[in-house]
PDB file of C-alpha atoms in Angstrom:
ATOM      1  CA  MET A 257     -65.045  74.061 -38.456  1.00  0.00           C
ATOM      2  CA  SER A 258     -62.450  75.048 -35.889  1.00  0.00           C
ATOM      3  CA  VAL A 259     -63.066  73.728 -32.404  1.00  0.00           C
ATOM      4  CA  ILE A 260     -62.023  77.175 -31.077  1.00  0.00           C
ATOM      5  CA  ASN A 261     -64.946  79.496 -31.861  1.00  0.00           C
ATOM      6  CA  ARG A 262     -64.864  83.214 -32.356  1.00  0.00           C
ATOM      7  CA  ILE A 263     -65.670  84.688 -28.982  1.00  0.00           C
ATOM      8  CA  PRO A 264     -66.622  88.360 -28.805  1.00  0.00           C
ATOM      9  CA  ALA A 265     -64.938  90.212 -25.906  1.00  0.00           C
ATOM     10  CA  VAL A 266     -67.027  92.820 -24.265  1.00  0.00           C
ATOM     11  CA  GLU A 267     -65.615  95.646 -22.217  1.00  0.00           C
ATOM     12  CA  THR A 268     -66.020  99.387 -21.560  1.00  0.00           C
ATOM     13  CA  SER A 269     -62.525 100.842 -21.581  1.00  0.00           C
ATOM     14  CA  GLY A 270     -61.467 104.219 -22.906  1.00  0.00           C
ATOM     15  CA  PRO A 271     -58.043 105.346 -23.965  1.00  0.00           C
ATOM     16  CA  ALA A 272     -55.101 103.590 -22.392  1.00  0.00           C
ATOM     17  CA  ASP A 273     -54.125 105.274 -19.042  1.00  0.00           C
ATOM     18  CA  SER A 274     -51.258 104.597 -16.710  1.00  0.00           C
ATOM     19  CA  GLU A 275     -53.129 101.819 -14.962  1.00  0.00           C
ATOM     20  CA  THR A 276     -53.955 100.132 -18.243  1.00  0.00           C
ATOM     21  CA  LEU A 277     -50.411 100.432 -19.593  1.00  0.00           C
ATOM     22  CA  ASN A 278     -49.160  98.520 -16.548  1.00  0.00           C
ATOM     23  CA  ARG A 279     -51.833  95.827 -16.703  1.00  0.00           C
ATOM     24  CA  ILE A 280     -50.573  92.728 -18.497  1.00  0.00           C
ATOM     25  CA  PRO A 281     -52.822  89.711 -18.939  1.00  0.00           C
ATOM     26  CA  SER A 282     -52.429  87.304 -16.152  1.00  0.00           C
ATOM     27  CA  VAL A 283     -50.868  84.088 -17.346  1.00  0.00           C
ATOM     28  CA  GLU A 284     -50.787  81.254 -14.812  1.00  0.00           C
ATOM     29  CA  PRO A 285     -49.968  77.554 -15.366  1.00  0.00           C
ATOM     30  CA  HIS A 286     -53.163  75.948 -16.474  1.00  0.00           C
ATOM     31  CA  ASP A 287     -51.736  72.399 -15.898  1.00  0.00           C
ATOM     32  CA  SER A 288     -48.518  70.570 -16.374  1.00  0.00           C
ATOM     33  CA  THR A 289     -48.607  71.292 -20.121  1.00  0.00           C
ATOM     34  CA  GLY A 290     -47.453  74.862 -19.553  1.00  0.00           C
ATOM     35  CA  VAL A 291     -48.819  78.416 -19.657  1.00  0.00           C
ATOM     36  CA  ILE A 292     -52.176  79.416 -20.945  1.00  0.00           C
ATOM     37  CA  GLY A 293     -53.128  82.175 -23.369  1.00  0.00           C
ATOM     38  CA  ARG A 294     -56.067  84.463 -23.630  1.00  0.00           C
ATOM     39  CA  ILE A 295     -57.363  84.568 -27.125  1.00  0.00           C
ATOM     40  CA  HIS A 296     -60.157  86.385 -28.855  1.00  0.00           C
ATOM     41  CA  SER A 297     -60.604  84.155 -31.804  1.00  0.00           C
ATOM     42  CA  VAL A 298     -58.937  82.219 -34.627  1.00  0.00           C
ATOM     43  CA  GLU A 299     -59.119  82.334 -38.434  1.00  0.00           C
ATOM     44  CA  THR A 300     -58.386  78.958 -39.967  1.00  0.00           C
ATOM     45  CA  CYS A 301     -57.614  79.985 -43.567  1.00  0.00           C
ATOM     46  CA  GLY A 302     -56.327  83.550 -43.468  1.00  0.00           C
ATOM     47  CA  THR A 303     -54.564  84.920 -46.552  1.00  0.00           C
ATOM     48  CA  VAL A 304     -53.591  88.512 -45.579  1.00  0.00           C
ATOM     49  CA  ASP A 305     -51.402  88.154 -42.503  1.00  0.00           C
ATOM     50  CA  GLY A 306     -48.265  86.638 -43.912  1.00  0.00           C
ATOM     51  CA  PRO A 307     -47.428  84.336 -46.738  1.00  0.00           C
ATOM     52  CA  GLY A 308     -49.750  81.517 -47.952  1.00  0.00           C
ATOM     53  CA  ILE A 309     -52.709  80.187 -46.164  1.00  0.00           C
ATOM     54  CA  ARG A 310     -52.481  80.727 -42.458  1.00  0.00           C
ATOM     55  CA  PHE A 311     -53.956  79.699 -39.173  1.00  0.00           C
ATOM     56  CA  ILE A 312     -54.289  83.111 -37.385  1.00  0.00           C
ATOM     57  CA  VAL A 313     -54.570  83.362 -33.634  1.00  0.00           C
ATOM     58  CA  PHE A 314     -56.058  86.669 -32.482  1.00  0.00           C
ATOM     59  CA  MET A 315     -54.663  87.269 -28.993  1.00  0.00           C
ATOM     60  CA  GLN A 316     -56.775  89.150 -26.494  1.00  0.00           C
ATOM     61  CA  GLY A 317     -55.616  92.537 -25.109  1.00  0.00           C
ATOM     62  CA  CYS A 318     -53.972  95.578 -26.551  1.00  0.00           C
ATOM     63  CA  LEU A 319     -52.513  98.730 -24.963  1.00  0.00           C
ATOM     64  CA  MET A 320     -52.721 100.941 -28.039  1.00  0.00           C
ATOM     65  CA  ARG A 321     -55.922 102.823 -28.757  1.00  0.00           C
ATOM     66  CA  CYS A 322     -55.752 103.332 -32.527  1.00  0.00           C
ATOM     67  CA  LYS A 323     -58.596 105.442 -33.873  1.00  0.00           C
ATOM     68  CA  TYR A 324     -59.059 103.124 -36.815  1.00  0.00           C
ATOM     69  CA  CYS A 325     -58.839  99.816 -35.002  1.00  0.00           C
ATOM     70  CA  HIS A 326     -60.896  97.192 -36.712  1.00  0.00           C
ATOM     71  CA  ASN A 327     -60.557  94.680 -33.787  1.00  0.00           C
ATOM     72  CA  ARG A 328     -61.853  97.098 -31.105  1.00  0.00           C
ATOM     73  CA  ASP A 329     -63.244  94.127 -29.167  1.00  0.00           C
ATOM     74  CA  THR A 330     -59.719  92.723 -28.557  1.00  0.00           C
ATOM     75  CA  TRP A 331     -58.582  95.580 -26.270  1.00  0.00           C
ATOM     76  CA  ASP A 332     -59.788  94.220 -23.006  1.00  0.00           C
ATOM     77  CA  THR A 333     -56.920  92.218 -21.448  1.00  0.00           C
ATOM     78  CA  HIS A 334     -59.369  90.195 -19.381  1.00  0.00           C
ATOM     79  CA  GLY A 335     -61.731  89.261 -22.210  1.00  0.00           C
ATOM     80  CA  GLY A 336     -61.679  86.393 -24.662  1.00  0.00           C
ATOM     81  CA  ARG A 337     -61.168  82.805 -23.575  1.00  0.00           C
ATOM     82  CA  GLU A 338     -58.323  80.762 -22.128  1.00  0.00           C
ATOM     83  CA  VAL A 339     -56.563  78.063 -24.114  1.00  0.00           C
ATOM     84  CA  THR A 340     -53.374  75.940 -23.687  1.00  0.00           C
ATOM     85  CA  VAL A 341     -50.721  75.440 -26.384  1.00  0.00           C
ATOM     86  CA  PRO A 342     -51.592  71.698 -26.715  1.00  0.00           C
ATOM     87  CA  GLU A 343     -55.225  72.552 -27.270  1.00  0.00           C
ATOM     88  CA  LEU A 344     -54.374  75.073 -29.892  1.00  0.00           C
ATOM     89  CA  MET A 345     -51.859  72.802 -31.551  1.00  0.00           C
ATOM     90  CA  GLN A 346     -54.493  70.091 -31.837  1.00  0.00           C
ATOM     91  CA  ASP A 347     -56.712  72.476 -33.693  1.00  0.00           C
ATOM     92  CA  LEU A 348     -54.189  74.166 -35.976  1.00  0.00           C
ATOM     93  CA  THR A 349     -52.382  70.986 -37.062  1.00  0.00           C
ATOM     94  CA  SER A 350     -55.602  69.780 -38.633  1.00  0.00           C
ATOM     95  CA  TYR A 351     -55.006  72.521 -41.293  1.00  0.00           C
ATOM     96  CA  ARG A 352     -51.403  71.558 -42.051  1.00  0.00           C
ATOM     97  CA  HIS A 353     -52.225  70.308 -45.493  1.00  0.00           C
ATOM     98  CA  PHE A 354     -53.480  73.768 -46.546  1.00  0.00           C
ATOM     99  CA  MET A 355     -50.593  75.528 -44.885  1.00  0.00           C
ATOM    100  CA  ASN A 356     -47.978  73.260 -46.441  1.00  0.00           C
ATOM    101  CA  ALA A 357     -49.506  73.364 -49.936  1.00  0.00           C
ATOM    102  CA  SER A 358     -49.537  77.166 -49.940  1.00  0.00           C
ATOM    103  CA  GLY A 359     -46.282  77.998 -48.124  1.00  0.00           C
ATOM    104  CA  GLY A 360     -48.305  79.254 -45.194  1.00  0.00           C
ATOM    105  CA  GLY A 361     -48.195  78.621 -41.456  1.00  0.00           C
ATOM    106  CA  VAL A 362     -49.347  80.169 -38.175  1.00  0.00           C
ATOM    107  CA  THR A 363     -49.684  83.880 -37.372  1.00  0.00           C
ATOM    108  CA  ALA A 364     -50.060  85.322 -33.862  1.00  0.00           C
ATOM    109  CA  SER A 365     -51.980  88.530 -34.172  1.00  0.00           C
ATOM    110  CA  GLY A 366     -54.406  90.452 -32.063  1.00  0.00           C
ATOM    111  CA  GLY A 367     -55.009  92.493 -30.141  1.00  0.00           C
ATOM    112  CA  GLU A 368     -51.285  92.534 -29.386  1.00  0.00           C
ATOM    113  CA  ALA A 369     -49.597  89.177 -29.237  1.00  0.00           C
ATOM    114  CA  MET A 370     -46.514  90.533 -27.456  1.00  0.00           C
ATOM    115  CA  LEU A 371     -48.504  91.121 -24.251  1.00  0.00           C
ATOM    116  CA  GLN A 372     -48.495  87.385 -23.824  1.00  0.00           C
ATOM    117  CA  GLN A 373     -44.894  86.506 -24.713  1.00  0.00           C
ATOM    118  CA  ASP A 374     -44.885  83.355 -22.436  1.00  0.00           C
ATOM    119  CA  PHE A 375     -47.653  81.834 -24.446  1.00  0.00           C
ATOM    120  CA  ILE A 376     -46.356  82.951 -27.879  1.00  0.00           C
ATOM    121  CA  ALA A 377     -42.868  81.526 -26.999  1.00  0.00           C
ATOM    122  CA  GLU A 378     -44.326  78.165 -26.214  1.00  0.00           C
ATOM    123  CA  LEU A 379     -46.748  78.150 -29.204  1.00  0.00           C
ATOM    124  CA  PHE A 380     -44.080  79.053 -31.700  1.00  0.00           C
ATOM    125  CA  ALA A 381     -41.604  76.547 -30.286  1.00  0.00           C
ATOM    126  CA  ALA A 382     -44.322  73.852 -30.683  1.00  0.00           C
ATOM    127  CA  CYS A 383     -44.955  75.001 -34.250  1.00  0.00           C
ATOM    128  CA  LYS A 384     -41.262  75.006 -35.170  1.00  0.00           C
ATOM    129  CA  ALA A 385     -40.853  71.519 -33.686  1.00  0.00           C
ATOM    130  CA  GLN A 386     -43.383  70.352 -36.269  1.00  0.00           C
ATOM    131  CA  GLY A 387     -41.910  72.343 -39.106  1.00  0.00           C
ATOM    132  CA  ILE A 388     -44.700  74.975 -39.233  1.00  0.00           C
ATOM    133  CA  HIS A 389     -43.787  78.498 -40.390  1.00  0.00           C
ATOM    134  CA  THR A 390     -44.385  81.104 -37.698  1.00  0.00           C
ATOM    135  CA  CYS A 391     -45.361  84.770 -38.172  1.00  0.00           C
ATOM    136  CA  LEU A 392     -45.675  87.505 -35.507  1.00  0.00           C
ATOM    137  CA  ASP A 393     -48.007  90.331 -36.318  1.00  0.00           C
ATOM    138  CA  THR A 394     -47.231  93.128 -33.781  1.00  0.00           C
ATOM    139  CA  ASN A 395     -47.361  96.852 -33.179  1.00  0.00           C
ATOM    140  CA  GLY A 396     -43.992  96.587 -31.484  1.00  0.00           C
ATOM    141  CA  PHE A 397     -45.151  97.831 -28.099  1.00  0.00           C
ATOM    142  CA  VAL A 398     -42.320  96.026 -26.306  1.00  0.00           C
ATOM    143  CA  ARG A 399     -40.858  97.482 -23.089  1.00  0.00           C
ATOM    144  CA  HIS A 400     -38.549  94.689 -21.823  1.00  0.00           C
ATOM    145  CA  TYR A 401     -35.604  93.176 -23.718  1.00  0.00           C
ATOM    146  CA  ASP A 402     -34.757  89.907 -22.069  1.00  0.00           C
ATOM    147  CA  GLU A 403     -34.363  86.167 -22.548  1.00  0.00           C
ATOM    148  CA  LEU A 404     -38.133  85.668 -22.978  1.00  0.00           C
ATOM    149  CA  LEU A 405     -38.285  88.144 -25.888  1.00  0.00           C
ATOM    150  CA  ASP A 406     -35.351  86.448 -27.589  1.00  0.00           C
ATOM    151  CA  ARG A 407     -37.048  83.048 -27.079  1.00  0.00           C
ATOM    152  CA  VAL A 408     -40.114  84.366 -28.953  1.00  0.00           C
ATOM    153  CA  LEU A 409     -38.007  85.851 -31.751  1.00  0.00           C
ATOM    154  CA  ASP A 410     -35.724  82.750 -32.019  1.00  0.00           C
ATOM    155  CA  ASN A 411     -38.841  80.755 -33.033  1.00  0.00           C
ATOM    156  CA  THR A 412     -40.248  83.466 -35.292  1.00  0.00           C
ATOM    157  CA  ASP A 413     -39.736  83.143 -39.032  1.00  0.00           C
ATOM    158  CA  LEU A 414     -41.318  86.443 -40.010  1.00  0.00           C
ATOM    159  CA  VAL A 415     -42.319  89.632 -38.132  1.00  0.00           C
ATOM    160  CA  LEU A 416     -45.092  91.806 -39.440  1.00  0.00           C
ATOM    161  CA  LEU A 417     -44.304  95.168 -37.783  1.00  0.00           C
ATOM    162  CA  ASP A 418     -47.082  97.736 -37.839  1.00  0.00           C
ATOM    163  CA  ILE A 419     -45.688 101.292 -37.819  1.00  0.00           C
ATOM    164  CA  LYS A 420     -48.696 103.571 -37.283  1.00  0.00           C
ATOM    165  CA  GLN A 421     -46.957 106.929 -37.770  1.00  0.00           C
ATOM    166  CA  ILE A 422     -43.240 107.872 -37.876  1.00  0.00           C
ATOM    167  CA  ASN A 423     -43.960 111.345 -36.437  1.00  0.00           C
ATOM    168  CA  ASP A 424     -44.519 110.912 -32.751  1.00  0.00           C
ATOM    169  CA  GLU A 425     -46.509 114.164 -32.509  1.00  0.00           C
ATOM    170  CA  LYS A 426     -49.047 112.508 -34.856  1.00  0.00           C
ATOM    171  CA  HIS A 427     -48.585 109.004 -33.461  1.00  0.00           C
ATOM    172  CA  ILE A 428     -49.672 109.932 -29.944  1.00  0.00           C
ATOM    173  CA  PRO A 429     -53.072 111.368 -30.860  1.00  0.00           C
ATOM    174  CA  LEU A 430     -53.636 108.551 -33.293  1.00  0.00           C
ATOM    175  CA  THR A 431     -52.829 105.711 -30.838  1.00  0.00           C
ATOM    176  CA  HIS A 432     -52.716 107.359 -27.416  1.00  0.00           C
ATOM    177  CA  VAL A 433     -49.074 106.111 -26.913  1.00  0.00           C
ATOM    178  CA  SER A 434     -45.673 107.095 -28.165  1.00  0.00           C
ATOM    179  CA  ASN A 435     -44.034 105.362 -31.112  1.00  0.00           C
ATOM    180  CA  LYS A 436     -40.697 105.130 -29.327  1.00  0.00           C
ATOM    181  CA  TYR A 437     -41.358 101.520 -28.340  1.00  0.00           C
ATOM    182  CA  THR A 438     -42.150 100.480 -31.862  1.00  0.00           C
ATOM    183  CA  LEU A 439     -39.167 102.186 -33.344  1.00  0.00           C
ATOM    184  CA  GLU A 440     -36.868 100.783 -30.737  1.00  0.00           C
ATOM    185  CA  PHE A 441     -38.237  97.312 -31.392  1.00  0.00           C
ATOM    186  CA  ALA A 442     -37.718  97.772 -35.147  1.00  0.00           C
ATOM    187  CA  ARG A 443     -34.083  98.556 -34.536  1.00  0.00           C
ATOM    188  CA  TYR A 444     -33.716  95.552 -32.275  1.00  0.00           C
ATOM    189  CA  LEU A 445     -35.131  93.333 -34.938  1.00  0.00           C
ATOM    190  CA  ALA A 446     -32.705  94.809 -37.501  1.00  0.00           C
ATOM    191  CA  ALA A 447     -29.781  94.273 -35.167  1.00  0.00           C
ATOM    192  CA  ARG A 448     -30.787  90.573 -34.906  1.00  0.00           C
ATOM    193  CA  GLY A 449     -31.146  90.273 -38.631  1.00  0.00           C
ATOM    194  CA  GLN A 450     -34.741  89.285 -38.173  1.00  0.00           C
ATOM    195  CA  THR A 451     -36.836  89.053 -41.286  1.00  0.00           C
ATOM    196  CA  MET A 452     -39.662  91.524 -41.257  1.00  0.00           C
ATOM    197  CA  TRP A 453     -42.405  93.154 -43.327  1.00  0.00           C
ATOM    198  CA  ILE A 454     -43.266  96.717 -42.431  1.00  0.00           C
ATOM    199  CA  ARG A 455     -46.973  97.488 -42.478  1.00  0.00           C
ATOM    200  CA  TYR A 456     -48.358 100.978 -42.772  1.00  0.00           C
ATOM    201  CA  VAL A 457     -52.075 101.907 -42.708  1.00  0.00           C
ATOM    202  CA  VAL A 458     -52.743 104.871 -44.985  1.00  0.00           C
ATOM    203  CA  VAL A 459     -55.400 106.970 -43.293  1.00  0.00           C
ATOM    204  CA  PRO A 460     -56.541 110.175 -44.936  1.00  0.00           C
ATOM    205  CA  SER A 461     -55.601 113.205 -42.910  1.00  0.00           C
ATOM    206  CA  TRP A 462     -53.639 111.060 -40.451  1.00  0.00           C
ATOM    207  CA  SER A 463     -50.890 109.163 -42.336  1.00  0.00           C
ATOM    208  CA  ASP A 464     -51.258 109.927 -46.041  1.00  0.00           C
ATOM    209  CA  ASP A 465     -49.145 113.041 -46.202  1.00  0.00           C
ATOM    210  CA  GLU A 466     -45.770 113.211 -48.017  1.00  0.00           C
ATOM    211  CA  GLU A 467     -43.819 114.246 -44.990  1.00  0.00           C
ATOM    212  CA  SER A 468     -44.887 111.107 -43.008  1.00  0.00           C
ATOM    213  CA  ALA A 469     -44.145 108.875 -45.979  1.00  0.00           C
ATOM    214  CA  GLU A 470     -40.699 110.332 -46.479  1.00  0.00           C
ATOM    215  CA  GLY A 471     -39.884 109.964 -42.827  1.00  0.00           C
ATOM    216  CA  LEU A 472     -41.021 106.376 -42.776  1.00  0.00           C
ATOM    217  CA  GLY A 473     -39.081 105.610 -45.917  1.00  0.00           C
ATOM    218  CA  GLN A 474     -35.908 107.000 -44.411  1.00  0.00           C
ATOM    219  CA  PHE A 475     -36.422 104.939 -41.250  1.00  0.00           C
ATOM    220  CA  ILE A 476     -37.051 101.756 -43.298  1.00  0.00           C
ATOM    221  CA  ALA A 477     -33.860 102.360 -45.239  1.00  0.00           C
ATOM    222  CA  GLU A 478     -31.926 102.565 -41.963  1.00  0.00           C
ATOM    223  CA  LEU A 479     -33.212  99.038 -41.001  1.00  0.00           C
ATOM    224  CA  GLY A 480     -31.365  97.426 -43.929  1.00  0.00           C
ATOM    225  CA  ASP A 481     -31.862  94.252 -45.838  1.00  0.00           C
ATOM    226  CA  CYS A 482     -33.866  92.457 -43.102  1.00  0.00           C
ATOM    227  CA  VAL A 483     -36.911  94.340 -44.309  1.00  0.00           C
ATOM    228  CA  GLU A 484     -38.230  92.035 -47.001  1.00  0.00           C
ATOM    229  CA  LYS A 485     -41.329  93.965 -48.001  1.00  0.00           C
ATOM    230  CA  VAL A 486     -43.320  97.070 -47.161  1.00  0.00           C
ATOM    231  CA  GLU A 487     -47.082  96.583 -47.123  1.00  0.00           C
ATOM    232  CA  LEU A 488     -49.392  99.529 -47.515  1.00  0.00           C
ATOM    233  CA  LEU A 489     -52.895  98.896 -46.088  1.00  0.00           C
ATOM    234  CA  PRO A 490     -55.645 101.293 -47.125  1.00  0.00           C
ATOM    235  CA  TYR A 491     -57.798 102.458 -44.330  1.00  0.00           C
ATOM    236  CA  HIS A 492     -61.362 101.023 -44.178  1.00  0.00           C
ATOM    237  CA  GLU A 493     -64.406 101.215 -41.926  1.00  0.00           C
ATOM    238  CA  LEU A 494     -65.155  97.508 -41.662  1.00  0.00           C
ATOM    239  CA  GLY A 495     -64.599  97.443 -37.926  1.00  0.00           C
ATOM    240  CA  LYS A 496     -66.689 100.483 -37.110  1.00  0.00           C
ATOM    241  CA  HIS A 497     -69.698  98.406 -36.073  1.00  0.00           C
ATOM    242  CA  LYS A 498     -67.639  96.956 -33.215  1.00  0.00           C
ATOM    243  CA  TRP A 499     -67.241 100.426 -31.741  1.00  0.00           C
ATOM    244  CA  ASP A 500     -70.960 100.978 -32.068  1.00  0.00           C
ATOM    245  CA  VAL A 501     -71.736  97.660 -30.314  1.00  0.00           C
ATOM    246  CA  LEU A 502     -69.473  98.633 -27.442  1.00  0.00           C
ATOM    247  CA  GLY A 503     -71.019 102.084 -27.201  1.00  0.00           C
ATOM    248  CA  ASP A 504     -67.807 103.876 -28.077  1.00  0.00           C
ATOM    249  CA  HIS A 505     -67.461 106.917 -30.267  1.00  0.00           C
ATOM    250  CA  TYR A 506     -65.702 106.290 -33.551  1.00  0.00           C
ATOM    251  CA  ASP A 507     -63.554 109.383 -34.179  1.00  0.00           C
ATOM    252  CA  LEU A 508     -62.998 108.743 -37.886  1.00  0.00           C
ATOM    253  CA  THR A 509     -66.600 108.710 -38.976  1.00  0.00           C
ATOM    254  CA  GLY A 510     -66.880 110.405 -42.368  1.00  0.00           C
ATOM    255  CA  ILE A 511     -63.268 109.608 -43.354  1.00  0.00           C
ATOM    256  CA  ARG A 512     -63.287 107.625 -46.542  1.00  0.00           C
ATOM    257  CA  PRO A 513     -60.790 105.006 -47.674  1.00  0.00           C
ATOM    258  CA  PRO A 514     -57.835 106.547 -49.544  1.00  0.00           C
ATOM    259  CA  SER A 515     -58.065 106.871 -53.324  1.00  0.00           C
ATOM    260  CA  LYS A 516     -55.890 104.885 -55.706  1.00  0.00           C
ATOM    261  CA  GLU A 517     -54.123 108.096 -56.484  1.00  0.00           C
ATOM    262  CA  THR A 518     -53.254 108.523 -52.797  1.00  0.00           C
ATOM    263  CA  MET A 519     -52.031 104.901 -52.490  1.00  0.00           C
ATOM    264  CA  ASP A 520     -49.971 105.311 -55.585  1.00  0.00           C
ATOM    265  CA  ARG A 521     -48.359 108.476 -54.286  1.00  0.00           C
ATOM    266  CA  VAL A 522     -47.445 106.936 -50.925  1.00  0.00           C
ATOM    267  CA  GLN A 523     -46.143 103.872 -52.755  1.00  0.00           C
ATOM    268  CA  ALA A 524     -43.909 105.942 -54.967  1.00  0.00           C
ATOM    269  CA  ILE A 525     -42.441 107.892 -52.062  1.00  0.00           C
ATOM    270  CA  LEU A 526     -41.674 104.755 -50.096  1.00  0.00           C
ATOM    271  CA  GLY A 527     -40.384 103.124 -53.331  1.00  0.00           C
ATOM    272  CA  LYS A 528     -37.441 105.498 -53.278  1.00  0.00           C
ATOM    273  CA  TYR A 529     -36.243 103.843 -50.061  1.00  0.00           C
ATOM    274  CA  HIS A 530     -37.254 100.178 -50.580  1.00  0.00           C
ATOM    275  CA  PRO A 531     -37.503  98.114 -53.826  1.00  0.00           C
ATOM    276  CA  ASN A 532     -40.613  96.074 -52.701  1.00  0.00           C
ATOM    277  CA  VAL A 533     -43.554  98.217 -51.681  1.00  0.00           C
ATOM    278  CA  LYS A 534     -46.957  96.680 -52.250  1.00  0.00           C
ATOM    279  CA  TYR A 535     -50.658  97.358 -51.560  1.00  0.00           C
TER     280      TYR A 535
END
């Protein structure tokens, strides 16, 4: 069992407001070993967030307020627990055999990992120094393009970029923020030639329409060959109980997962723009 346990984060926040959007997790030097991170939990043998068997670090804190979020308890930027990179490396390297045998590695997810770039930069640098594949699972909510961001990306082998909705008029009510940050980040990754998978959650009545799929396909085509794969993720209600525990209203109650016909239709549309669309 991992020495870093799953710690539920409890908070009572609503949609992201201006104060929340400017509140980034405080990261102070824990000791001479470097910065600390605030994490929600880890998964030691994950198989759905990047290639192979992966050690997944769920970072604490997120500024989007997605209606279908299945990690609702990761939103609070002051929740979770603190950990240093050496502490996390000691834990994750004990799973190297499984990662190496499967072509896996380490994935930083969340929450939103890019709210703690100092920590991710140090973690990924430590992983690369030991030959461990690194994967960044992000919604692309990046507002500053600087040396720190490049340091994170320089040590990132694969970016899993979640595009919630290509139409900003639908994206804002779905997530409470604009998609302009995500799309700008996608273009920046493409300019760098950064390998990425585009991930798209298919939510009935929110992101399963043909117009949205066509717009997303056109955008993906513009990004070029650095997009290795497009992953379609069918909406599910597996995280609804977390909203209930926190006393929050779950807006999508009654919406069922998309049918196979719906998934096939969205796949076919995106398949016109990219040769590798999977679900």
